[in-house]
mmCIF file of C-alpha atoms in Angstrom:
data_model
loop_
_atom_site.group_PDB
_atom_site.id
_atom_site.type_symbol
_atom_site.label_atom_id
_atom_site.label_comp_id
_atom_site.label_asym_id
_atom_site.label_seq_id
_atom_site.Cartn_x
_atom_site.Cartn_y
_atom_site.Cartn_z
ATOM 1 C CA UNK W 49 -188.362 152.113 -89.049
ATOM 2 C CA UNK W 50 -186.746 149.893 -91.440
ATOM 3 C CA UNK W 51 -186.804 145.963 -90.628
ATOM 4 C CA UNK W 52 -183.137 144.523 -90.288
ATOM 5 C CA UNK W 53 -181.361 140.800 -90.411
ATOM 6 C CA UNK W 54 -178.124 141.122 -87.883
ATOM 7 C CA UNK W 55 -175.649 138.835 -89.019
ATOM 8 C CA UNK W 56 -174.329 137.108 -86.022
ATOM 9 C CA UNK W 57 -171.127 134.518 -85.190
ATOM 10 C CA UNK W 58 -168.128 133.574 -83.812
ATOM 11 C CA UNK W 59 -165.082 136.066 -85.036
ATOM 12 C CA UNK W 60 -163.317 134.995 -87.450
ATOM 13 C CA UNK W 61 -166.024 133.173 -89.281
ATOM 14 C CA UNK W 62 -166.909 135.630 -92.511
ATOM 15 C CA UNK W 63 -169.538 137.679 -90.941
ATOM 16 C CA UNK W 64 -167.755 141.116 -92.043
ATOM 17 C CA UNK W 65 -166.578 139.732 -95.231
ATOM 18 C CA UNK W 66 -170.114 138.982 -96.052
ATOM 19 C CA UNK W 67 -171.246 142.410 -95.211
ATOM 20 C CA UNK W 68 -168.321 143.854 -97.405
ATOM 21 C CA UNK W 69 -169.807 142.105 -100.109
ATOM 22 C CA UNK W 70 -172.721 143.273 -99.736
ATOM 23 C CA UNK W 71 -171.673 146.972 -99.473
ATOM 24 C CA UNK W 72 -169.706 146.555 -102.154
ATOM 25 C CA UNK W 73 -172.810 145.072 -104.173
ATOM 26 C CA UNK W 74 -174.742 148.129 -103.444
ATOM 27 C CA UNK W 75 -172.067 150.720 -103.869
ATOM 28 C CA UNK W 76 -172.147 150.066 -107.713
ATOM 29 C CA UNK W 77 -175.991 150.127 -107.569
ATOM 30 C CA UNK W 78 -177.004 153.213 -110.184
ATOM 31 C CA UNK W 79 -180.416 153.640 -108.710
ATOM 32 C CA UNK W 80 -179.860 152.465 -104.905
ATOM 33 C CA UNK W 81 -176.040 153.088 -103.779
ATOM 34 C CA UNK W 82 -175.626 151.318 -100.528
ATOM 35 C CA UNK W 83 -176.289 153.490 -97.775
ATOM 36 C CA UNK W 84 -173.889 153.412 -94.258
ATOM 37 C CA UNK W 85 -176.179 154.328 -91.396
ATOM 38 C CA UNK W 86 -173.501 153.585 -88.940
ATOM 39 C CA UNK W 87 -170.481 151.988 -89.106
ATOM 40 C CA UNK W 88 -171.689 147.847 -89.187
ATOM 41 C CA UNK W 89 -175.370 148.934 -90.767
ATOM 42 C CA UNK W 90 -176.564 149.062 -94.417
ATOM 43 C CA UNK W 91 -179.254 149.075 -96.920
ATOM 44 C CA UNK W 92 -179.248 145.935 -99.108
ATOM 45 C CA UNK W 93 -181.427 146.234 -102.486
ATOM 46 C CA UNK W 94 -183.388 142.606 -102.559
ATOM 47 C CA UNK W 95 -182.461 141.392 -106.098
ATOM 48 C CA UNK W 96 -185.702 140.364 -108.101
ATOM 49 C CA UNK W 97 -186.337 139.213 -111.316
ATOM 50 C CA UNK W 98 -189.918 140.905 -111.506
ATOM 51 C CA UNK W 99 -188.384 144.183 -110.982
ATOM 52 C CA UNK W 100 -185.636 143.379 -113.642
ATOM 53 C CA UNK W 101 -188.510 142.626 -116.046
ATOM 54 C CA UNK W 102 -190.710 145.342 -115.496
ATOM 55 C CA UNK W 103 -187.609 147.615 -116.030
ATOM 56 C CA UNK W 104 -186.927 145.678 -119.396
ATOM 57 C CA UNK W 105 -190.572 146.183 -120.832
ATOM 58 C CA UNK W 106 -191.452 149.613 -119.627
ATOM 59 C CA UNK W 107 -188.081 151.475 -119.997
ATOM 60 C CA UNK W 108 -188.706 153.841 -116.849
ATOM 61 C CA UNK W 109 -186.928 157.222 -115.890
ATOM 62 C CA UNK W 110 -186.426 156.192 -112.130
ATOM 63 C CA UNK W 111 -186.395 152.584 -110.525
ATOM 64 C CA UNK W 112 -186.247 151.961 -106.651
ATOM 65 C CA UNK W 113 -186.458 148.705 -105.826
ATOM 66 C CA UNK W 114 -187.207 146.855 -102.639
ATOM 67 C CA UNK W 115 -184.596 146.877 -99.765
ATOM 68 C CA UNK W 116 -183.682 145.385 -96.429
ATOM 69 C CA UNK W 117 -181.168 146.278 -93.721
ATOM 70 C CA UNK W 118 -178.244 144.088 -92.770
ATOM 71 C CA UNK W 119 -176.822 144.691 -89.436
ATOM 72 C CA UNK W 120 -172.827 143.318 -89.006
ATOM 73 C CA UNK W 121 -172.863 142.582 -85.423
ATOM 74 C CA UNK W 122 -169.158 142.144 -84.174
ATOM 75 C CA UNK W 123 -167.820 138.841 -83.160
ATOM 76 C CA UNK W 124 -169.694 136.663 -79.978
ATOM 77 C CA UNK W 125 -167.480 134.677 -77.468
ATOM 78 C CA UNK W 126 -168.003 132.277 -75.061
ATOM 79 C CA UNK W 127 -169.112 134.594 -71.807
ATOM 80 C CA UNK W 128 -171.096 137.618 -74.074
ATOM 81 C CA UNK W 129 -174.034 136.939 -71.833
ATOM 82 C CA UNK W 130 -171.877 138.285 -68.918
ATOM 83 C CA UNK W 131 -170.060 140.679 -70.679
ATOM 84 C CA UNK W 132 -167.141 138.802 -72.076
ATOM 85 C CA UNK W 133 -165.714 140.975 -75.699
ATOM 86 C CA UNK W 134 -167.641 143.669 -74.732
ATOM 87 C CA UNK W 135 -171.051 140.791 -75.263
ATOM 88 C CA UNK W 136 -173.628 142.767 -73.905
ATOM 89 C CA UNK W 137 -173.353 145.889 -76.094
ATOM 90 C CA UNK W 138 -173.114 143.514 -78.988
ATOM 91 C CA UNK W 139 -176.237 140.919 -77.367
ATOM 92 C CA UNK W 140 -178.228 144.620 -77.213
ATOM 93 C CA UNK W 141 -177.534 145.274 -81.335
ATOM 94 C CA UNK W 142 -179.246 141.743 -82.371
ATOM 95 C CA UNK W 143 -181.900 142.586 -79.973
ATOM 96 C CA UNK W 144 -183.020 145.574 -82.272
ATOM 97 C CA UNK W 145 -182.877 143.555 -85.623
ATOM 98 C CA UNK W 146 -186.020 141.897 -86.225
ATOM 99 C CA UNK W 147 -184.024 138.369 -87.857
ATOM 100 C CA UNK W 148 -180.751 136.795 -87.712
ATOM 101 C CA UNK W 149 -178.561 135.774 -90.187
ATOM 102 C CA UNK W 150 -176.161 132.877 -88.347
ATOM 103 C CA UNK W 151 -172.810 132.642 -90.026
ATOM 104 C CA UNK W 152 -171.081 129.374 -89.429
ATOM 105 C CA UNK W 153 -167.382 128.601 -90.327
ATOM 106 C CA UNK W 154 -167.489 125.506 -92.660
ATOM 107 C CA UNK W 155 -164.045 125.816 -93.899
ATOM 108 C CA UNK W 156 -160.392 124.706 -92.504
ATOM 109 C CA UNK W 157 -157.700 127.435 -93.125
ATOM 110 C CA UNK W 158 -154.379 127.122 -90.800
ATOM 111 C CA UNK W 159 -154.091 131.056 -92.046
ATOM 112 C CA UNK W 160 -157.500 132.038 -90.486
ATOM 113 C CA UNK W 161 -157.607 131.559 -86.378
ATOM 114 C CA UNK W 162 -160.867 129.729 -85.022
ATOM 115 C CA UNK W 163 -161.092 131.312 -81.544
ATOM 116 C CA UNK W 164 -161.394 127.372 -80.049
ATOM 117 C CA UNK W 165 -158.714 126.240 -82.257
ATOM 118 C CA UNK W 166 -160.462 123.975 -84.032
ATOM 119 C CA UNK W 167 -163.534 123.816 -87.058
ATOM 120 C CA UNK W 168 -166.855 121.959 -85.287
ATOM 121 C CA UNK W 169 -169.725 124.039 -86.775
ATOM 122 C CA UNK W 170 -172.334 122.349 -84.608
ATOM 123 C CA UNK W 171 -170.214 123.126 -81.462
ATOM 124 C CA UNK W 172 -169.945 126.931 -82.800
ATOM 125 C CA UNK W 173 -173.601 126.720 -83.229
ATOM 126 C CA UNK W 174 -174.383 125.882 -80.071
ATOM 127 C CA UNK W 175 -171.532 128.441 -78.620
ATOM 128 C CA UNK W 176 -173.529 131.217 -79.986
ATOM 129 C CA UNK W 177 -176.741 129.942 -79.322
ATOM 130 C CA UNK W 178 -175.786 129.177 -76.068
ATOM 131 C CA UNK W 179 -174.994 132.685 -75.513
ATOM 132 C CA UNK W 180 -178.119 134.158 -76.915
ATOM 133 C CA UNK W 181 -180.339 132.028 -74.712
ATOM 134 C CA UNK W 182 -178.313 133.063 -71.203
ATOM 135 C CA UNK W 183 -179.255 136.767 -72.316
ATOM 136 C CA UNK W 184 -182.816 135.935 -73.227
ATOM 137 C CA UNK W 185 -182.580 134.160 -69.226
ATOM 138 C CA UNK W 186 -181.621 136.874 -67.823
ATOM 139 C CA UNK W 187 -184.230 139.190 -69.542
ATOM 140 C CA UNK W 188 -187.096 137.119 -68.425
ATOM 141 C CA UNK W 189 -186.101 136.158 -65.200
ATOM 142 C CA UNK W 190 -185.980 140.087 -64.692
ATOM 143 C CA UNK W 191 -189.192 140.682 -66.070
ATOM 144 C CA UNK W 192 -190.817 137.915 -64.394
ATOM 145 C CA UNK W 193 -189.475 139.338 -60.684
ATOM 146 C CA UNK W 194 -191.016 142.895 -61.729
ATOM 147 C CA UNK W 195 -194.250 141.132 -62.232
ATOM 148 C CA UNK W 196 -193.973 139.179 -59.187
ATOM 149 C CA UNK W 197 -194.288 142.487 -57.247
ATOM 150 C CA UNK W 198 -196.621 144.163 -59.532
ATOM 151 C CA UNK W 199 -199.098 141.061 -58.959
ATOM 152 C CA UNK W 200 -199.108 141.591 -55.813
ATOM 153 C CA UNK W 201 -201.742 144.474 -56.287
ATOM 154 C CA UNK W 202 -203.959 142.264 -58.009
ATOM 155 C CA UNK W 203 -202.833 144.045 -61.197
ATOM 156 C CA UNK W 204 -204.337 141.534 -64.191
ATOM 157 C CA UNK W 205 -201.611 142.513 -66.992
ATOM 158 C CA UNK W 206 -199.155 141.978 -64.556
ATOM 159 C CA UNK W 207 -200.286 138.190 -63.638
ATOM 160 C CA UNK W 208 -200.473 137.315 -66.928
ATOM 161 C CA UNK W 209 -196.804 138.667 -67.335
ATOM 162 C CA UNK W 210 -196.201 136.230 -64.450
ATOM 163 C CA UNK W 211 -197.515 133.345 -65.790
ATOM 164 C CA UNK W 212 -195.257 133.902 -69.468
ATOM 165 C CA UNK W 213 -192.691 134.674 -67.736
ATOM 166 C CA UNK W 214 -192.528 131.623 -65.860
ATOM 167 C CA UNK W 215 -193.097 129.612 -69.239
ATOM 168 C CA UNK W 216 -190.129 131.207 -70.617
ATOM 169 C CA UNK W 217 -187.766 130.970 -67.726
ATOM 170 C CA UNK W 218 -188.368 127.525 -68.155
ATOM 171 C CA UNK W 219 -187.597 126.789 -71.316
ATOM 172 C CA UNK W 220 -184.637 128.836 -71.231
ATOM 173 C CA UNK W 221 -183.560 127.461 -68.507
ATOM 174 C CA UNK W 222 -183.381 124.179 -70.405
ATOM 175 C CA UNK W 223 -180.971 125.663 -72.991
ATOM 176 C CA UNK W 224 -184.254 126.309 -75.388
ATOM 177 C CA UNK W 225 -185.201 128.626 -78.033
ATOM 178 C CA UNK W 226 -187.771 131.713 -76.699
ATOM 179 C CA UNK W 227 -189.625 130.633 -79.345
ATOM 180 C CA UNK W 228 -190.821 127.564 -78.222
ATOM 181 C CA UNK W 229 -193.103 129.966 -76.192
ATOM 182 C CA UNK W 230 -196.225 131.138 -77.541
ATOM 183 C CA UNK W 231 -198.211 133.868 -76.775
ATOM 184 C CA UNK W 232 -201.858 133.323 -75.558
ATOM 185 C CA UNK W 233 -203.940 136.245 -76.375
ATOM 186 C CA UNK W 234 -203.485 140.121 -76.975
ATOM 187 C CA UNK W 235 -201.870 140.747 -73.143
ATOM 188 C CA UNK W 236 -199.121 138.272 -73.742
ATOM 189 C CA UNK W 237 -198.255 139.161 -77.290
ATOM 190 C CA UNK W 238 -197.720 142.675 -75.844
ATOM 191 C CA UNK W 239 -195.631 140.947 -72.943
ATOM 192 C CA UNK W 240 -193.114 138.883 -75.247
ATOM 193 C CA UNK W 241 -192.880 141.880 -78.009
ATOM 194 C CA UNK W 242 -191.610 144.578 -75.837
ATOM 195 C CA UNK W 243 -189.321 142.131 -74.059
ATOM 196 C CA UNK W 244 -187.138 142.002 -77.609
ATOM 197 C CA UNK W 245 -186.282 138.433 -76.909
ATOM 198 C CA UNK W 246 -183.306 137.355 -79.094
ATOM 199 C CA UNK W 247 -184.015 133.693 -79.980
ATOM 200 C CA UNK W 248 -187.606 134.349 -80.205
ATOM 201 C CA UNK W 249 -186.746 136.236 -83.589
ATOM 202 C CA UNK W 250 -187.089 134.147 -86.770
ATOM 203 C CA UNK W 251 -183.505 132.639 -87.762
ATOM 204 C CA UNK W 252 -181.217 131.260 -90.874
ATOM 205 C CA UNK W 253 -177.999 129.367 -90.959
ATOM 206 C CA UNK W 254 -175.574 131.038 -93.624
ATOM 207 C CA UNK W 255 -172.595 128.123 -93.946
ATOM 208 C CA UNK W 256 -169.497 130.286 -95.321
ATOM 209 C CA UNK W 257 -167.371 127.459 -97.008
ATOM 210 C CA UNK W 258 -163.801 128.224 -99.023
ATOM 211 C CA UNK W 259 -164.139 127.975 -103.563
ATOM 212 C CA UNK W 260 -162.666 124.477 -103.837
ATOM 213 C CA UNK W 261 -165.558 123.152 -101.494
ATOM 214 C CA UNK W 262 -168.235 124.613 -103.998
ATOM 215 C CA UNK W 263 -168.203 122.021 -106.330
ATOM 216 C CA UNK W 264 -169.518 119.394 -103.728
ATOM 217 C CA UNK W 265 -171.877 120.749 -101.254
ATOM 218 C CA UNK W 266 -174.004 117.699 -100.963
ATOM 219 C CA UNK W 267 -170.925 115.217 -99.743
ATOM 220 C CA UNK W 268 -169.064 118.215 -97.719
ATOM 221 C CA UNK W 269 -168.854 116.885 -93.800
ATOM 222 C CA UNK W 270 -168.325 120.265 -92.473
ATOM 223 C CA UNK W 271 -171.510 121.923 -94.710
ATOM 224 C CA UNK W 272 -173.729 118.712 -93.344
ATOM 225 C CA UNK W 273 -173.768 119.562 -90.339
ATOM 226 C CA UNK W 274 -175.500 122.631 -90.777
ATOM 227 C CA UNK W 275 -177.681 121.247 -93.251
ATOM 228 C CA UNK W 276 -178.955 118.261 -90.547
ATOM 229 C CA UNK W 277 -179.488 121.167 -87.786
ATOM 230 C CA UNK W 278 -181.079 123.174 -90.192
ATOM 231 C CA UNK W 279 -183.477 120.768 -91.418
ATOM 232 C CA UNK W 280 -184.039 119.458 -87.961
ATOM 233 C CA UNK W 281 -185.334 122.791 -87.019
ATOM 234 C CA UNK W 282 -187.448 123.551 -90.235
ATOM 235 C CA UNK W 283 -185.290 126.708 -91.030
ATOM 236 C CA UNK W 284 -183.545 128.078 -94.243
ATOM 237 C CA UNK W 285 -179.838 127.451 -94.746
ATOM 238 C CA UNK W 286 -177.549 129.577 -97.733
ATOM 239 C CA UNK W 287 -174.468 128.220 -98.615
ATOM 240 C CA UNK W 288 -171.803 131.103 -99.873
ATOM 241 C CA UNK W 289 -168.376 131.457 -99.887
ATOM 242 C CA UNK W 290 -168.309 135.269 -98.531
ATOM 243 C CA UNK W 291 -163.986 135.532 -99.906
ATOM 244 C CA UNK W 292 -165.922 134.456 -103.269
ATOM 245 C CA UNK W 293 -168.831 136.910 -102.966
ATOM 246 C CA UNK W 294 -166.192 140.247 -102.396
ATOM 247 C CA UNK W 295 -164.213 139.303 -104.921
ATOM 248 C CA UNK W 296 -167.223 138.797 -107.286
ATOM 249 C CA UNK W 297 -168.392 142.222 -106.602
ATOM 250 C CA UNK W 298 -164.903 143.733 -107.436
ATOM 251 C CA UNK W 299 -165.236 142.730 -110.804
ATOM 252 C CA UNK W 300 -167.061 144.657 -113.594
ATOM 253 C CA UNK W 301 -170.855 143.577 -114.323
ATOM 254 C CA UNK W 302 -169.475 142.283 -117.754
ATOM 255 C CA UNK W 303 -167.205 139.589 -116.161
ATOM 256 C CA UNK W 304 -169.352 138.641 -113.928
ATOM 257 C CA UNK W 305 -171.227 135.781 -115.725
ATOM 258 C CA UNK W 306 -167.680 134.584 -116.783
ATOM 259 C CA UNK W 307 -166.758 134.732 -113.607
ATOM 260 C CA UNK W 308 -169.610 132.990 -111.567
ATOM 261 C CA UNK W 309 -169.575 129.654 -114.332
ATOM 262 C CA UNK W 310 -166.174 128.862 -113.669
ATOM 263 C CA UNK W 311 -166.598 129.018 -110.086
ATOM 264 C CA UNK W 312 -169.985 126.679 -110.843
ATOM 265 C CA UNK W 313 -172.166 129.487 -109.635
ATOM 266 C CA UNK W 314 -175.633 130.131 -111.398
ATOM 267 C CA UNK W 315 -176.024 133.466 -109.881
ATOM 268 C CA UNK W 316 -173.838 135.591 -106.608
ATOM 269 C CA UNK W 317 -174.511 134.002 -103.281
ATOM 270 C CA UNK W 318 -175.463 136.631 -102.123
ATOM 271 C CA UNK W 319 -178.679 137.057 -103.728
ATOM 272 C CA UNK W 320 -179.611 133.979 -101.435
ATOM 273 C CA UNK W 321 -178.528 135.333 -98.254
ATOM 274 C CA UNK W 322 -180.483 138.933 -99.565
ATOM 275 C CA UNK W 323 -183.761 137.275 -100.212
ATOM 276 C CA UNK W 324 -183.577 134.891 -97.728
ATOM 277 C CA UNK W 325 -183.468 137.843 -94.745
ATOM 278 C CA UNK W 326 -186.144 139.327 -96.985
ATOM 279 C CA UNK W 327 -188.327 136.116 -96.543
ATOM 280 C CA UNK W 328 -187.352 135.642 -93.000
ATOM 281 C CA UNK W 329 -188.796 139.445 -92.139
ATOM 282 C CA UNK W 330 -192.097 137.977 -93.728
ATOM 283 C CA UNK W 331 -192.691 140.337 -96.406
ATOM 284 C CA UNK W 332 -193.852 140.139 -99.798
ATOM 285 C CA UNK W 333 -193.415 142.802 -102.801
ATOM 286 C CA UNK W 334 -195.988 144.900 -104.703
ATOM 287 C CA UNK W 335 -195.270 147.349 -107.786
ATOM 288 C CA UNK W 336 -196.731 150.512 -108.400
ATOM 289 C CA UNK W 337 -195.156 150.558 -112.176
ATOM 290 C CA UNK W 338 -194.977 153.149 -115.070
ATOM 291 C CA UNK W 339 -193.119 155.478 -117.516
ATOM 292 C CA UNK W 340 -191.655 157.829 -115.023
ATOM 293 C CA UNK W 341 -191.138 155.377 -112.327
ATOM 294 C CA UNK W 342 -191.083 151.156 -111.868
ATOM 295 C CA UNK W 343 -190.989 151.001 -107.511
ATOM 296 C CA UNK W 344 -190.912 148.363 -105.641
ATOM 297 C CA UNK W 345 -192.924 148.194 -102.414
ATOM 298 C CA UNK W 346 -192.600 145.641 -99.356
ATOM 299 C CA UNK W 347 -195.337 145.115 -97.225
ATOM 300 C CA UNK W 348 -195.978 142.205 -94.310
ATOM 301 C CA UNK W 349 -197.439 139.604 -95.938
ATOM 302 C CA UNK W 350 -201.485 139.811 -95.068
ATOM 303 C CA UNK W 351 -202.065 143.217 -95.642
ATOM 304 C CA UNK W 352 -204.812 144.830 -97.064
ATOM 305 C CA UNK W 353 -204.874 146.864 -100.434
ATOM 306 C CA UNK W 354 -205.368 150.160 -97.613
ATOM 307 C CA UNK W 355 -202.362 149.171 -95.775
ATOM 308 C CA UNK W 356 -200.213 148.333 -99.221
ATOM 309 C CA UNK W 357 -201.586 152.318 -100.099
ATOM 310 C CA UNK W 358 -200.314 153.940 -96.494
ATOM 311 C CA UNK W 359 -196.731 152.427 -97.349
ATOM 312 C CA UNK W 360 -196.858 154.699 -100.273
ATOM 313 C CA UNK W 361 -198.188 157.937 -98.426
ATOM 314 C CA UNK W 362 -200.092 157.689 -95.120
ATOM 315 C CA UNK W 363 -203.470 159.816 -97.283
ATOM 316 C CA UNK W 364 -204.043 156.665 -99.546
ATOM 317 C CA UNK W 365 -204.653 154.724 -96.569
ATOM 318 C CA UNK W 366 -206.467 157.231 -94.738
ATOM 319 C CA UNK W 367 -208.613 158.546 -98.349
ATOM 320 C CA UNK W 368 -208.314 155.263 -99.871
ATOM 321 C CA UNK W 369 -211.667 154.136 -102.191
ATOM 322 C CA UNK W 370 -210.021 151.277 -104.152
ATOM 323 C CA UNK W 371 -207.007 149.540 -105.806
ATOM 324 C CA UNK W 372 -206.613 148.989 -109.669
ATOM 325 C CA UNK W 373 -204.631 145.853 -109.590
ATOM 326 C CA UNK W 374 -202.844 143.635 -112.225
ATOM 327 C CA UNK W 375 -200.975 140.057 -111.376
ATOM 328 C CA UNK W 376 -197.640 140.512 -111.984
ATOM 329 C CA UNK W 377 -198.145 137.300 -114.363
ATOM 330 C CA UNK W 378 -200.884 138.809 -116.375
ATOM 331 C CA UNK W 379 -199.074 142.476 -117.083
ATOM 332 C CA UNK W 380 -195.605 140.498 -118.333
ATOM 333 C CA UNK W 381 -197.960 138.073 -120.915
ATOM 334 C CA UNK W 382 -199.931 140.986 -122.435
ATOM 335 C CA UNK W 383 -197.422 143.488 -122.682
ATOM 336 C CA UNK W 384 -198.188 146.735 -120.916
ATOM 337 C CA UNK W 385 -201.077 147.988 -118.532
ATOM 338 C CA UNK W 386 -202.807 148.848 -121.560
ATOM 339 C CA UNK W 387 -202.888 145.495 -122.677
ATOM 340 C CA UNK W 388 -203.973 143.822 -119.518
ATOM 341 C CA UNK W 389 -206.833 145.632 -119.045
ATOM 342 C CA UNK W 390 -207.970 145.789 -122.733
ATOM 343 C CA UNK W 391 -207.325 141.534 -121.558
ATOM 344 C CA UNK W 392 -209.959 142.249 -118.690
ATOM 345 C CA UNK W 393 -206.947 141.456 -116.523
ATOM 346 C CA UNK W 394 -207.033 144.574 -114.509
ATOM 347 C CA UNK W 395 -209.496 143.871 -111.591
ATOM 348 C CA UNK W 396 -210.761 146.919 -109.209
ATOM 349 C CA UNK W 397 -210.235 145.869 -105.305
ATOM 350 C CA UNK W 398 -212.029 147.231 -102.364
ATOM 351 C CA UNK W 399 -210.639 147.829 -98.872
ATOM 352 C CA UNK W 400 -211.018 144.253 -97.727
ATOM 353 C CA UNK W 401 -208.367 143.064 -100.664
ATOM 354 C CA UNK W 402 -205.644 141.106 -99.535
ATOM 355 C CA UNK W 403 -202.201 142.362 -101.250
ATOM 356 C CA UNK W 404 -200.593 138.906 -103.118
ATOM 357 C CA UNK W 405 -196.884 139.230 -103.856
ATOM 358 C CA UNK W 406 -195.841 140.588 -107.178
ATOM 359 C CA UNK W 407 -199.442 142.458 -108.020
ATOM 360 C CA UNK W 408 -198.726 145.762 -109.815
ATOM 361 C CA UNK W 409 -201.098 148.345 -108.179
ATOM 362 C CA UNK W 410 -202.770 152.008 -108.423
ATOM 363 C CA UNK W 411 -204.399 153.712 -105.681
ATOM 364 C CA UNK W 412 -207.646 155.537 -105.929
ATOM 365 C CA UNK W 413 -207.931 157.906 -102.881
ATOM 366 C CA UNK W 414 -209.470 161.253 -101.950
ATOM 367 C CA UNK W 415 -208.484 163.236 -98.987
#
């Protein structure tokens, strides 16, 4: 199953205008179109430079790159926890993403209607949050009765889900993050995974903010406010303007560059947002690079050259006898594969190899 950011917020704030943009991003993709799984769901190549060079120096037939799943999860309201704006079927779509992408509304617009009727992105921020910790609440208050009368029969699994249970309840109950909690041993783990706890899933702040406040970020009032949560917490925040991103992506590639200077741009916004949620999911990218094909692979960061080779086909982890691997680094300075290992840059790398992002890899298996 493919990991997926939700992008989450009050309505009205940008969250479909940002996943417009990034539909229409991937719609004019030649290799990966953008793919609709269901109507707010979509496949999101994760821009990289590595790839881009690879693709420059090797000239292949195919490229695939790297992607990630954004989820466009409708509007929250004050209430979702108990239903209010049909909040429950929406609270049960961010449960199945594995991150969240938090739009925030950093912009005043008398044309666009703030459901409170007024622009406080802290107080929005804690709206939604709010929200997402009552449904968390109410999750682990109902898995910690069910293990109240499962413990009953002395059942072990079901006293240790007693005593998490209680440690989340708590700080939930306090108007706390799930993830304060941490898991003590294998049992637990299991507990807190299949309970799909919303706020326990990693988290970034996107601050959607109108062109005219582009050009000073660092003094914006509205865009601080984010930034000082953000920071507080130790978590990324992107700063976009989603009306800039769509219209970005309606222009041809040529008039992009054009396009992006004058609006004091380096590169789209989007690209942030993309490999932020990439980074968020905790993965890192390997190659497996040549003439007929330059693909790139994510895998969780910490996994071994076996596990990098099942990603590919589940018989190169299963027959695997070693990894012929380059650093990224090494194959761009000499030139070609041939290069780097006429460099003695190629090393060979048993089953115990830890995969580092960027390394450009061939398997060796036999099934």
């Amino acid at each position: 199953m493919a990991l997926s950011v939700g992008i989450v917020g009050l309505p009205n704030v940008g969250k479909s205008t940002l996943f417009n943009a990034l539909s229409s991003k991937q719609a004019e993709a030649a290799n990966y179109a953008f793919c609709t799984i269901d109507p707010n769901v979509g496949v999101v190549e994760v821009p990289d430079a590595r790839s881009d060079a690879l693709i420059a120096l090797i000239g292949p037939r195919k490229v695939v790159p790297a992607t990630v799943d954004f989820v466009d999860i409708a509007g929250l309201v004050r209430g979702a926890s108990k239903g209010e704006g049909r909040g429950n079927a929406f609270l049960m779509n961010i449960r199945e993403t594995n991150a969240i992408a938090h739009v925030v509304r950093c912009f005043e617009d008398t044309n666009v209607v703030h459901v409170d009727n007024r622009v406080d992105p802290k107080a929005d921020i804690e709206t939604i949050e709010t929200e997402l910790v009552l449904k968390d609440l109410e999750t682990a208050q109902k898995r910690l009765d069910r293990a109240r009368k499962m413990a009953r029969g002395n059942d072990a699994f079901e006293i240790t889900a007693v005593a998490l249970c209680e440690r989340l309840v708590a700080v939930l109950d306090a108007g706390r993050m799930a993830s304060e909690v941490q898991a003590e041993g294998p049992d637990e783990k299991k507990i807190l995974r299949d309970m799909f706890l919303i706020t326990s899933k990693p988290m970034f702040f996107v601050a959607n903010v109108k062109d005219d406040q582009l050009g000073a970020l660092e003094a914006d009032l509205l865009v601080s406010q984010v930034r000082e949560l953000a920071d507080a917490r130790g978590v990324p925040m992107v700063v976009i303007s989603a009306a800039i991103e769509a219209e970005i992506m309606q222009l041809d590639k040529a008039d992009r560059g054009e396009f992006l200077e004058s609006v004091g741009l380096t590169e789209p916004g989007l690209h942030s947002v993309i490999r932020t949620g990439y980074e968020m999911l905790d993965l890192i990218t390997f190659f497996t690079a040549g003439e007929k094909e330059v693909h790139a692979w994510d895998i969780p960061k910490g996994s071994t050259a076996p596990q990098a080779a099942g990603t590919i086909h589940t018989d190169f982890e299963r027959g695997f006898i070693r990894a012929e691997v380059i650093a990224y680094e090494d194959y761009i300075a000499c030139g070609s594969e041939a290069a780097a290992k006429a460099a003695g840059k190629l090393g060979v790398e048993g089953k115990q190899y830890i995969v580092r992002d960027g390394d450009i890899m061939h398997f060796r298996f036999n099934v």
